Short mmCIF file of C-alpha atoms in Angstrom, two decimals:
data_model
loop_
_atom_site.label_atom_id
_atom_site.label_comp_id
_atom_site.label_asym_id
_atom_site.label_seq_id
_atom_site.Cartn_x
_atom_site.Cartn_y
_atom_site.Cartn_z
CA LEU A 126 154.11 -44.05 -104.00
CA LYS A 127 149.68 -44.03 -104.61
CA SER A 128 150.66 -41.18 -107.93
CA SER A 129 153.41 -44.05 -109.54
CA PRO A 130 156.21 -41.85 -109.54
CA SER A 131 159.01 -42.58 -112.28
CA THR A 132 161.55 -44.82 -112.03
CA ASP A 133 163.99 -41.77 -111.40
CA GLN A 134 161.62 -39.91 -108.93
CA VAL A 135 161.86 -43.08 -106.41
CA LEU A 136 166.04 -42.81 -107.40
CA ALA A 137 165.95 -39.28 -106.15
CA VAL A 138 163.52 -39.86 -102.88
CA ILE A 139 165.69 -42.88 -102.06
CA THR A 140 168.93 -40.72 -102.27
CA ALA A 141 167.26 -38.23 -100.51
CA ALA A 142 166.28 -40.27 -97.81
CA LYS A 143 169.99 -42.21 -97.63
CA ASP A 144 171.17 -38.43 -96.90
CA ALA A 145 169.09 -37.99 -93.87
CA LYS A 146 169.63 -41.23 -92.95
CA ARG A 147 166.02 -42.29 -93.55
CA CYS A 148 166.84 -45.67 -93.85
CA ASN A 149 163.28 -47.07 -93.32
CA ILE A 150 162.27 -45.19 -96.35
CA VAL A 151 164.86 -46.32 -98.39
CA GLN A 152 164.75 -49.76 -97.34
CA ARG A 153 160.81 -49.84 -97.63
CA LEU A 154 159.96 -47.71 -101.07
CA TYR A 155 163.38 -49.89 -102.54
CA ALA A 156 161.81 -53.64 -101.60
CA HIS A 157 158.56 -52.13 -102.99
CA LYS A 158 159.21 -51.16 -105.81
CA ALA A 159 161.34 -53.72 -106.60
CA GLN A 160 158.98 -56.71 -105.81
CA ALA A 161 156.45 -54.30 -108.16
CA GLY A 162 158.74 -55.80 -110.92
CA ASP A 163 161.25 -52.10 -111.34
CA ALA A 164 164.55 -53.92 -112.80
CA ARG A 165 166.26 -50.58 -112.20
CA ILE A 166 165.24 -50.24 -109.01
CA ALA A 167 166.32 -54.48 -107.90
CA PHE A 168 168.87 -53.73 -108.99
CA ALA A 169 170.37 -50.98 -107.24
CA TYR A 170 169.23 -52.37 -104.16
CA ALA A 171 171.25 -55.14 -105.20
CA GLN A 172 174.40 -52.78 -105.31
CA GLU A 173 173.25 -51.61 -102.01
CA TYR A 174 173.87 -55.19 -100.46
CA ASP A 175 176.64 -56.71 -103.34
CA PRO A 176 180.09 -57.20 -101.38
CA GLN A 177 181.73 -55.81 -105.48
CA SER A 178 179.66 -52.14 -104.39
CA PHE A 179 179.24 -51.94 -101.01
CA LYS A 180 179.43 -48.75 -99.45
CA ALA A 181 179.99 -49.04 -95.73
CA GLY A 182 178.23 -45.56 -93.78
CA GLY A 183 174.78 -45.61 -95.87
CA CYS A 184 171.83 -47.55 -94.64
CA VAL A 185 172.53 -51.20 -95.40
CA GLU A 186 175.29 -52.23 -92.71
CA SER A 187 177.29 -54.89 -93.79
CA ALA A 188 177.72 -56.09 -97.48
CA ASP A 189 175.49 -59.30 -97.57
CA ALA A 190 175.61 -61.51 -101.42
CA GLU A 191 173.01 -64.10 -100.32
CA THR A 192 170.58 -60.71 -100.15
CA ALA A 193 172.51 -59.09 -103.27
CA ALA A 194 171.90 -62.70 -105.30
CA TYR A 195 168.04 -62.47 -104.53
CA TRP A 196 167.38 -58.70 -105.66
CA TYR A 197 169.99 -59.30 -108.77
CA GLU A 198 167.21 -62.61 -109.60
CA ILE A 199 164.46 -60.24 -109.73
CA VAL A 200 166.40 -57.81 -111.89
CA VAL A 201 166.65 -60.29 -114.60
CA ASN A 202 163.35 -62.46 -113.99
CA HIS A 203 162.33 -58.61 -115.00
CA ASP A 204 165.05 -58.02 -117.41
CA ALA A 205 166.47 -60.76 -119.04
CA ASN A 206 168.99 -59.01 -121.20
CA ASN A 207 170.73 -57.27 -118.40
CA THR A 208 173.81 -58.43 -118.73
CA GLU A 209 175.49 -57.15 -115.11
CA ALA A 210 173.33 -58.26 -113.23
CA LYS A 211 173.36 -61.89 -114.81
CA GLN A 212 176.92 -61.66 -114.48
CA ARG A 213 176.76 -60.55 -110.68
CA LEU A 214 174.31 -63.66 -109.95
CA GLU A 215 176.79 -65.83 -111.85
CA GLN A 216 180.16 -64.12 -109.50
CA LEU A 217 178.03 -64.74 -106.48
CA ALA A 218 176.90 -67.98 -106.37
CA LYS A 219 180.41 -69.38 -106.92
#
């Protein structure tokens, strides 16, 4: 992270870490980059928790609408034009 990798590079490392079942690395990378304002990373992290896109057997043990909404809010705060994140946030609030 000190080398300031691109979003694509971080997502590639996350994918490799998920494949290797290195979930601690996955969650640290997601959280660090998302909280630092990377909307694409935050969106990908939200999808990990979103009941609509959740995939069992990964690093996230179960779908969690509240956690997904938290990360979608970060996406919208940093990318107000992300209509997909806005729609998911609205649907999760119902």
